[in-house]
């Protein structure tokens, strides 16, 4: 029976356990140049020491105006690579694997003077109305995603995650709420995502799995259901995605059918995607109670669990969760760094 503590493998990615540190924006780039600094180094390396099997670095954007804020990370320049490599090398030294989430905020780019999107529809009244992208600009963005992925590989990542959830650009294209285009990118709402996936895969090693974070269902009026979303995700699977990271919502203000939010509330969405597509799935969403996270794996609802806020509160969440759910208490010693074993 799979548990949190059991290893996991996908292609050349081999994880010591099933615990993923979910990507969480830190808004901490002080120089506004998109380059990670000492905060990011300590933040990610401490979670590697803390026992996570896989760390997914926060959203790194493919161009300056693709950031949520000017304090967000970027991967638009080769000059940014060494700072990422320093973090990645240190994470590896402490026994964890690491990937980078590559993205573009689209109409949710708060500091962009002229945000862009599939259609000229603002997220809400507090956001600027975006400019609809021209086809040549869309094609240019596909190249920018490809170049960002190339830089991530050069920096030494073990995997790459594309952000296709929470109302950011890839999600905006496949959302009926946001994409009102009448050209080929509107008539086929999966086209942009598929093109990005193919471009990114072309610069990734053959044995490196590609993850995509998806909103498995939308919660705004007129948004897609999980059944409708799966048809788009099937296209992404065919284009080359290896693992789906199943979240939900974020595309627009919540409509008349509001989701109930409780520990594990998104696990059924992860299970639906897993059952429909037959590929590994990461579940996320208030899974920071160790026994709930462990049960999510044990019952086959997901292959990996991602923890976000729980790891903000506790850098050693993974060690504590493994200790709390270990079949034999003595077995926990193998997960604890030698320097900390006296504390356990």
Short mmCIF file of C-alpha atoms in Angstrom, two decimals:
data_model
loop_
_atom_site.label_atom_id
_atom_site.label_comp_id
_atom_site.label_asym_id
_atom_site.label_seq_id
_atom_site.Cartn_x
_atom_site.Cartn_y
_atom_site.Cartn_z
CA UNK A 1 0.00 0.00 0.00
CA UNK A 2 1.39 3.39 -0.98
CA UNK A 3 1.82 5.87 1.85
CA UNK A 4 3.41 9.30 2.20
CA UNK A 5 6.72 7.61 2.95
CA UNK A 6 6.86 5.40 -0.16
CA UNK A 7 9.10 6.34 -3.09
CA UNK A 8 7.67 7.59 -6.37
CA UNK A 9 9.07 7.58 -9.89
CA UNK A 10 8.04 9.12 -13.21
CA UNK A 11 10.48 8.70 -16.06
CA UNK A 12 13.85 9.83 -14.68
CA UNK A 13 12.36 11.59 -11.66
CA UNK A 14 12.82 9.49 -8.52
CA UNK A 15 11.42 10.86 -5.25
CA UNK A 16 12.18 9.52 -1.79
CA UNK A 17 8.59 10.17 -0.64
CA UNK A 18 5.22 11.41 -1.90
CA UNK A 19 5.39 14.90 -0.36
CA UNK A 20 5.54 17.94 -2.64
CA UNK A 21 6.16 21.49 -1.55
CA UNK A 22 3.57 23.39 -3.57
CA UNK A 23 4.72 26.54 -5.40
CA UNK A 24 3.89 29.66 -3.40
CA UNK A 25 4.81 33.18 -4.56
CA UNK A 26 7.08 34.94 -2.07
CA UNK A 27 6.90 38.44 -3.62
CA UNK A 28 10.47 38.95 -2.39
CA UNK A 29 12.55 40.00 -5.41
CA UNK A 30 13.94 43.23 -3.97
CA UNK A 31 15.74 44.38 -7.12
CA UNK A 32 12.62 43.86 -9.29
CA UNK A 33 14.82 41.98 -11.77
CA UNK A 34 13.14 38.57 -11.46
CA UNK A 35 16.26 36.98 -9.96
CA UNK A 36 16.04 34.86 -6.79
CA UNK A 37 17.96 36.15 -3.79
CA UNK A 38 18.98 35.04 -0.30
CA UNK A 39 15.36 34.82 0.88
CA UNK A 40 14.57 32.30 -1.84
CA UNK A 41 17.74 30.33 -1.11
CA UNK A 42 16.91 29.93 2.58
CA UNK A 43 13.21 29.34 1.89
CA UNK A 44 13.70 26.44 -0.49
CA UNK A 45 16.80 24.84 0.99
CA UNK A 46 15.22 24.73 4.45
CA UNK A 47 12.31 22.70 3.06
CA UNK A 48 14.78 20.28 1.49
CA UNK A 49 16.39 19.80 4.90
CA UNK A 50 12.83 19.52 6.21
CA UNK A 51 12.18 16.32 4.28
CA UNK A 52 10.13 17.23 1.18
CA UNK A 53 10.49 14.75 -1.65
CA UNK A 54 9.87 17.33 -4.38
CA UNK A 55 10.07 21.10 -4.14
CA UNK A 56 8.30 23.16 -6.79
CA UNK A 57 9.72 26.66 -6.91
CA UNK A 58 7.23 29.47 -7.17
CA UNK A 59 5.86 30.90 -10.41
CA UNK A 60 8.73 32.19 -12.57
CA UNK A 61 7.51 34.29 -15.47
CA UNK A 62 8.59 34.25 -19.08
CA UNK A 63 8.72 38.04 -19.52
CA UNK A 64 8.80 41.05 -17.17
CA UNK A 65 5.18 42.06 -17.84
CA UNK A 66 4.11 38.46 -17.24
CA UNK A 67 4.73 38.75 -13.51
CA UNK A 68 1.93 39.13 -10.99
CA UNK A 69 4.01 41.85 -9.35
CA UNK A 70 7.45 43.33 -9.94
CA UNK A 71 8.62 41.39 -6.87
CA UNK A 72 7.96 38.02 -8.55
CA UNK A 73 10.53 35.68 -10.06
CA UNK A 74 11.32 35.49 -13.75
CA UNK A 75 13.15 33.26 -16.21
CA UNK A 76 13.38 35.58 -19.20
CA UNK A 77 17.17 36.09 -19.16
CA UNK A 78 20.20 33.82 -19.18
CA UNK A 79 21.66 36.11 -16.52
CA UNK A 80 19.07 34.77 -14.06
CA UNK A 81 20.24 31.16 -14.38
CA UNK A 82 23.19 31.16 -11.91
CA UNK A 83 21.00 32.29 -8.99
CA UNK A 84 18.57 29.45 -9.68
CA UNK A 85 21.41 26.96 -10.05
CA UNK A 86 22.77 27.92 -6.61
CA UNK A 87 19.41 27.07 -5.00
CA UNK A 88 18.91 23.90 -7.02
CA UNK A 89 22.39 22.56 -6.23
CA UNK A 90 21.85 23.14 -2.50
CA UNK A 91 18.43 21.44 -2.55
CA UNK A 92 20.03 18.43 -4.22
CA UNK A 93 22.76 18.28 -1.57
CA UNK A 94 20.05 17.85 1.05
CA UNK A 95 18.32 14.95 -0.68
CA UNK A 96 15.30 16.57 -2.34
CA UNK A 97 14.34 16.97 -5.99
CA UNK A 98 13.27 20.34 -7.36
CA UNK A 99 11.35 21.84 -10.25
CA UNK A 100 10.36 25.32 -11.37
CA UNK A 101 6.84 26.49 -12.19
CA UNK A 102 6.92 28.46 -15.45
CA UNK A 103 4.11 30.87 -16.18
CA UNK A 104 2.69 34.13 -17.45
CA UNK A 105 0.10 36.01 -15.40
CA UNK A 106 -1.81 37.37 -18.40
CA UNK A 107 -4.64 39.61 -17.29
CA UNK A 108 -3.67 39.06 -13.63
CA UNK A 109 -0.34 40.90 -14.07
CA UNK A 110 -0.96 43.59 -11.48
CA UNK A 111 2.07 45.81 -12.15
CA UNK A 112 2.04 45.62 -15.97
CA UNK A 113 1.02 48.93 -17.50
CA UNK A 114 -0.71 47.04 -20.30
CA UNK A 115 -1.56 43.47 -19.32
CA UNK A 116 -2.44 41.02 -22.08
CA UNK A 117 -4.94 38.19 -22.34
CA UNK A 118 -6.81 36.11 -24.92
CA UNK A 119 -9.62 38.71 -24.83
CA UNK A 120 -9.95 42.26 -23.51
CA UNK A 121 -11.82 41.28 -20.34
CA UNK A 122 -10.60 42.40 -16.90
CA UNK A 123 -10.41 39.94 -14.01
CA UNK A 124 -12.55 42.31 -11.93
CA UNK A 125 -13.04 46.03 -11.42
CA UNK A 126 -9.79 46.29 -9.45
CA UNK A 127 -7.66 45.06 -12.35
CA UNK A 128 -6.67 46.84 -15.55
CA UNK A 129 -8.50 45.78 -18.68
CA UNK A 130 -6.02 43.72 -20.70
CA UNK A 131 -5.25 44.07 -24.38
CA UNK A 132 -6.18 41.07 -26.52
CA UNK A 133 -3.08 39.37 -27.86
CA UNK A 134 -2.37 39.36 -31.58
CA UNK A 135 -1.63 35.97 -33.16
CA UNK A 136 2.02 36.89 -33.74
CA UNK A 137 2.30 37.81 -30.05
CA UNK A 138 0.80 34.48 -29.04
CA UNK A 139 3.35 32.69 -31.20
CA UNK A 140 6.09 34.79 -29.59
CA UNK A 141 4.92 33.80 -26.12
CA UNK A 142 5.18 30.12 -27.03
CA UNK A 143 8.85 30.75 -27.84
CA UNK A 144 9.30 32.59 -24.53
CA UNK A 145 7.92 29.60 -22.61
CA UNK A 146 10.34 27.39 -24.54
CA UNK A 147 13.31 29.62 -23.70
CA UNK A 148 12.33 29.76 -20.02
CA UNK A 149 12.21 25.96 -19.97
CA UNK A 150 15.65 25.81 -21.59
CA UNK A 151 17.01 28.03 -18.82
CA UNK A 152 15.36 25.87 -16.16
CA UNK A 153 17.05 22.78 -17.59
CA UNK A 154 20.37 24.63 -17.72
CA UNK A 155 19.90 25.53 -14.04
CA UNK A 156 19.63 21.82 -13.19
CA UNK A 157 15.95 21.17 -12.42
CA UNK A 158 14.58 17.66 -12.09
CA UNK A 159 11.20 18.58 -13.56
CA UNK A 160 9.26 21.55 -14.92
CA UNK A 161 5.72 22.56 -14.03
CA UNK A 162 3.64 24.76 -16.32
CA UNK A 163 1.08 26.94 -14.56
CA UNK A 164 -2.21 26.24 -16.31
CA UNK A 165 -4.42 27.05 -13.31
CA UNK A 166 -5.73 29.87 -11.13
CA UNK A 167 -6.58 32.22 -13.96
CA UNK A 168 -3.08 32.71 -15.37
CA UNK A 169 -2.40 32.83 -19.10
CA UNK A 170 -2.55 29.15 -20.13
CA UNK A 171 -5.72 28.78 -18.07
CA UNK A 172 -7.11 31.99 -19.57
CA UNK A 173 -6.84 30.48 -23.04
CA UNK A 174 -8.71 27.28 -22.15
CA UNK A 175 -11.36 29.05 -20.06
CA UNK A 176 -14.70 29.88 -21.75
CA UNK A 177 -15.07 32.71 -19.24
CA UNK A 178 -11.94 34.51 -20.44
CA UNK A 179 -11.34 33.36 -24.01
CA UNK A 180 -13.91 34.94 -26.33
CA UNK A 181 -11.70 34.95 -29.43
CA UNK A 182 -13.15 34.10 -32.82
CA UNK A 183 -9.87 33.02 -34.41
CA UNK A 184 -8.06 29.67 -34.20
CA UNK A 185 -7.06 30.29 -30.56
CA UNK A 186 -10.69 30.81 -29.61
CA UNK A 187 -12.28 28.10 -31.70
CA UNK A 188 -9.74 25.65 -30.22
CA UNK A 189 -9.21 26.76 -26.62
CA UNK A 190 -6.60 24.05 -25.99
CA UNK A 191 -4.40 25.20 -28.88
CA UNK A 192 -2.19 27.63 -26.96
CA UNK A 193 -1.60 25.20 -24.09
CA UNK A 194 -0.76 22.38 -26.49
CA UNK A 195 1.70 24.58 -28.37
CA UNK A 196 3.40 25.63 -25.13
CA UNK A 197 3.63 22.02 -23.98
CA UNK A 198 5.17 20.88 -27.27
CA UNK A 199 7.66 23.75 -27.27
CA UNK A 200 8.72 23.14 -23.68
CA UNK A 201 9.06 19.38 -24.22
CA UNK A 202 11.37 20.06 -27.18
CA UNK A 203 14.07 21.46 -24.85
CA UNK A 204 13.57 19.05 -21.95
CA UNK A 205 15.57 15.82 -21.59
CA UNK A 206 13.57 12.83 -22.76
CA UNK A 207 13.57 11.31 -19.26
CA UNK A 208 12.39 14.49 -17.50
CA UNK A 209 8.63 14.51 -16.76
CA UNK A 210 6.55 17.60 -17.48
CA UNK A 211 3.95 18.62 -14.88
CA UNK A 212 1.07 20.99 -15.51
CA UNK A 213 -0.94 22.61 -12.75
CA UNK A 214 -4.58 22.83 -13.75
CA UNK A 215 -7.79 24.17 -12.35
CA UNK A 216 -9.73 20.94 -12.68
CA UNK A 217 -13.00 22.87 -12.43
CA UNK A 218 -14.03 26.52 -12.56
CA UNK A 219 -16.33 28.26 -10.10
CA UNK A 220 -17.43 31.33 -12.02
CA UNK A 221 -20.76 31.43 -13.83
CA UNK A 222 -20.22 29.92 -17.29
CA UNK A 223 -17.03 28.15 -16.27
CA UNK A 224 -16.23 24.56 -17.16
CA UNK A 225 -17.04 21.54 -14.99
CA UNK A 226 -14.47 18.88 -14.16
CA UNK A 227 -15.95 16.67 -16.90
CA UNK A 228 -15.56 19.45 -19.46
CA UNK A 229 -12.09 20.31 -18.19
CA UNK A 230 -10.92 16.73 -18.57
CA UNK A 231 -11.49 16.92 -22.32
CA UNK A 232 -9.03 19.84 -22.49
CA UNK A 233 -6.59 18.09 -20.17
CA UNK A 234 -6.73 15.01 -22.40
CA UNK A 235 -5.40 17.22 -25.20
CA UNK A 236 -2.58 18.34 -22.89
CA UNK A 237 -1.82 14.70 -22.10
CA UNK A 238 -1.57 13.92 -25.81
CA UNK A 239 0.71 16.95 -26.25
CA UNK A 240 3.20 15.60 -23.73
CA UNK A 241 2.17 16.23 -20.11
CA UNK A 242 3.29 13.45 -17.75
CA UNK A 243 1.81 14.53 -14.38
CA UNK A 244 -1.24 16.68 -13.57
CA UNK A 245 -1.31 18.89 -10.48
CA UNK A 246 -5.01 19.31 -9.77
CA UNK A 247 -6.25 22.52 -8.17
CA UNK A 248 -9.37 24.55 -9.00
CA UNK A 249 -10.85 27.99 -9.64
CA UNK A 250 -9.10 31.33 -9.88
CA UNK A 251 -10.28 32.20 -13.37
CA UNK A 252 -12.74 34.90 -12.31
CA UNK A 253 -14.78 35.96 -9.28
CA UNK A 254 -16.75 33.03 -7.83
CA UNK A 255 -20.26 32.78 -9.23
CA UNK A 256 -23.55 31.47 -7.92
CA UNK A 257 -22.24 27.98 -7.12
CA UNK A 258 -19.61 28.53 -4.45
CA UNK A 259 -17.32 25.63 -3.56
CA UNK A 260 -17.32 24.28 -0.04
CA UNK A 261 -13.80 24.73 1.29
CA UNK A 262 -12.68 22.14 3.84
CA UNK A 263 -9.58 19.95 4.36
CA UNK A 264 -9.17 17.79 1.26
CA UNK A 265 -11.95 19.53 -0.68
CA UNK A 266 -10.04 19.28 -3.96
CA UNK A 267 -9.10 15.61 -3.61
CA UNK A 268 -12.21 14.41 -5.54
CA UNK A 269 -11.10 16.60 -8.45
CA UNK A 270 -7.65 15.01 -8.41
CA UNK A 271 -9.25 11.55 -8.33
CA UNK A 272 -11.51 12.42 -11.27
CA UNK A 273 -8.54 13.55 -13.37
CA UNK A 274 -6.50 10.51 -12.35
CA UNK A 275 -9.28 8.07 -13.22
CA UNK A 276 -10.08 9.74 -16.54
CA UNK A 277 -6.53 10.19 -17.83
CA UNK A 278 -4.73 7.28 -16.19
CA UNK A 279 -1.62 9.29 -15.30
CA UNK A 280 -0.01 10.36 -12.02
CA UNK A 281 -1.78 13.21 -10.25
CA UNK A 282 -0.75 15.60 -7.48
CA UNK A 283 -3.53 16.56 -5.05
CA UNK A 284 -3.46 19.92 -3.26
CA UNK A 285 -5.71 21.99 -1.05
CA UNK A 286 -5.72 22.04 2.77
CA UNK A 287 -3.89 18.73 3.02
CA UNK A 288 -1.63 19.79 5.88
CA UNK A 289 -3.07 17.30 8.38
CA UNK A 290 -0.61 14.38 8.03
CA UNK A 291 -3.14 11.57 8.37
CA UNK A 292 -5.38 13.15 5.73
CA UNK A 293 -2.42 13.53 3.37
CA UNK A 294 -1.39 9.94 4.03
CA UNK A 295 -4.93 8.65 3.45
CA UNK A 296 -5.11 10.54 0.16
CA UNK A 297 -2.21 8.44 -1.10
CA UNK A 298 -3.25 5.21 0.63
CA UNK A 299 -6.73 5.26 -0.93
CA UNK A 300 -5.34 5.88 -4.42
CA UNK A 301 -6.94 9.29 -4.79
CA UNK A 302 -3.62 10.81 -5.87
CA UNK A 303 -0.03 9.76 -6.36
CA UNK A 304 1.52 12.76 -4.62
CA UNK A 305 0.25 15.39 -2.18
CA UNK A 306 1.28 19.03 -2.31
CA UNK A 307 1.32 21.14 0.84
CA UNK A 308 1.45 24.93 0.65
CA UNK A 309 0.50 26.94 3.74
CA UNK A 310 1.43 24.07 6.02
CA UNK A 311 5.02 24.38 4.83
CA UNK A 312 4.95 28.14 5.27
CA UNK A 313 4.12 27.53 8.93
CA UNK A 314 6.54 24.65 9.39
CA UNK A 315 9.67 24.17 7.22
CA UNK A 316 9.90 20.64 8.64
CA UNK A 317 6.31 19.68 7.88
CA UNK A 318 7.43 16.72 5.81
CA UNK A 319 9.57 15.23 8.60
CA UNK A 320 6.79 15.73 11.12
CA UNK A 321 4.19 14.21 8.77
CA UNK A 322 6.36 11.17 8.06
CA UNK A 323 6.92 10.69 11.78
CA UNK A 324 3.18 11.00 12.49
CA UNK A 325 2.20 8.44 9.85
CA UNK A 326 5.11 5.99 9.99
CA UNK A 327 4.12 2.35 10.27
CA UNK A 328 7.01 1.84 12.69
CA UNK A 329 8.24 4.72 14.81
CA UNK A 330 11.84 3.53 14.58
CA UNK A 331 11.73 3.80 10.80
CA UNK A 332 11.40 7.57 11.00
CA UNK A 333 15.09 7.95 11.85
CA UNK A 334 16.11 7.38 8.24
CA UNK A 335 14.24 10.53 7.16
CA UNK A 336 15.70 12.80 9.80
CA UNK A 337 18.96 14.65 9.08
CA UNK A 338 21.80 13.32 11.20
CA UNK A 339 22.25 16.72 12.83
CA UNK A 340 18.64 16.71 14.10
CA UNK A 341 18.20 13.12 15.20
CA UNK A 342 18.85 13.93 18.88
CA UNK A 343 15.63 15.95 18.80
CA UNK A 344 13.54 12.94 17.86
#
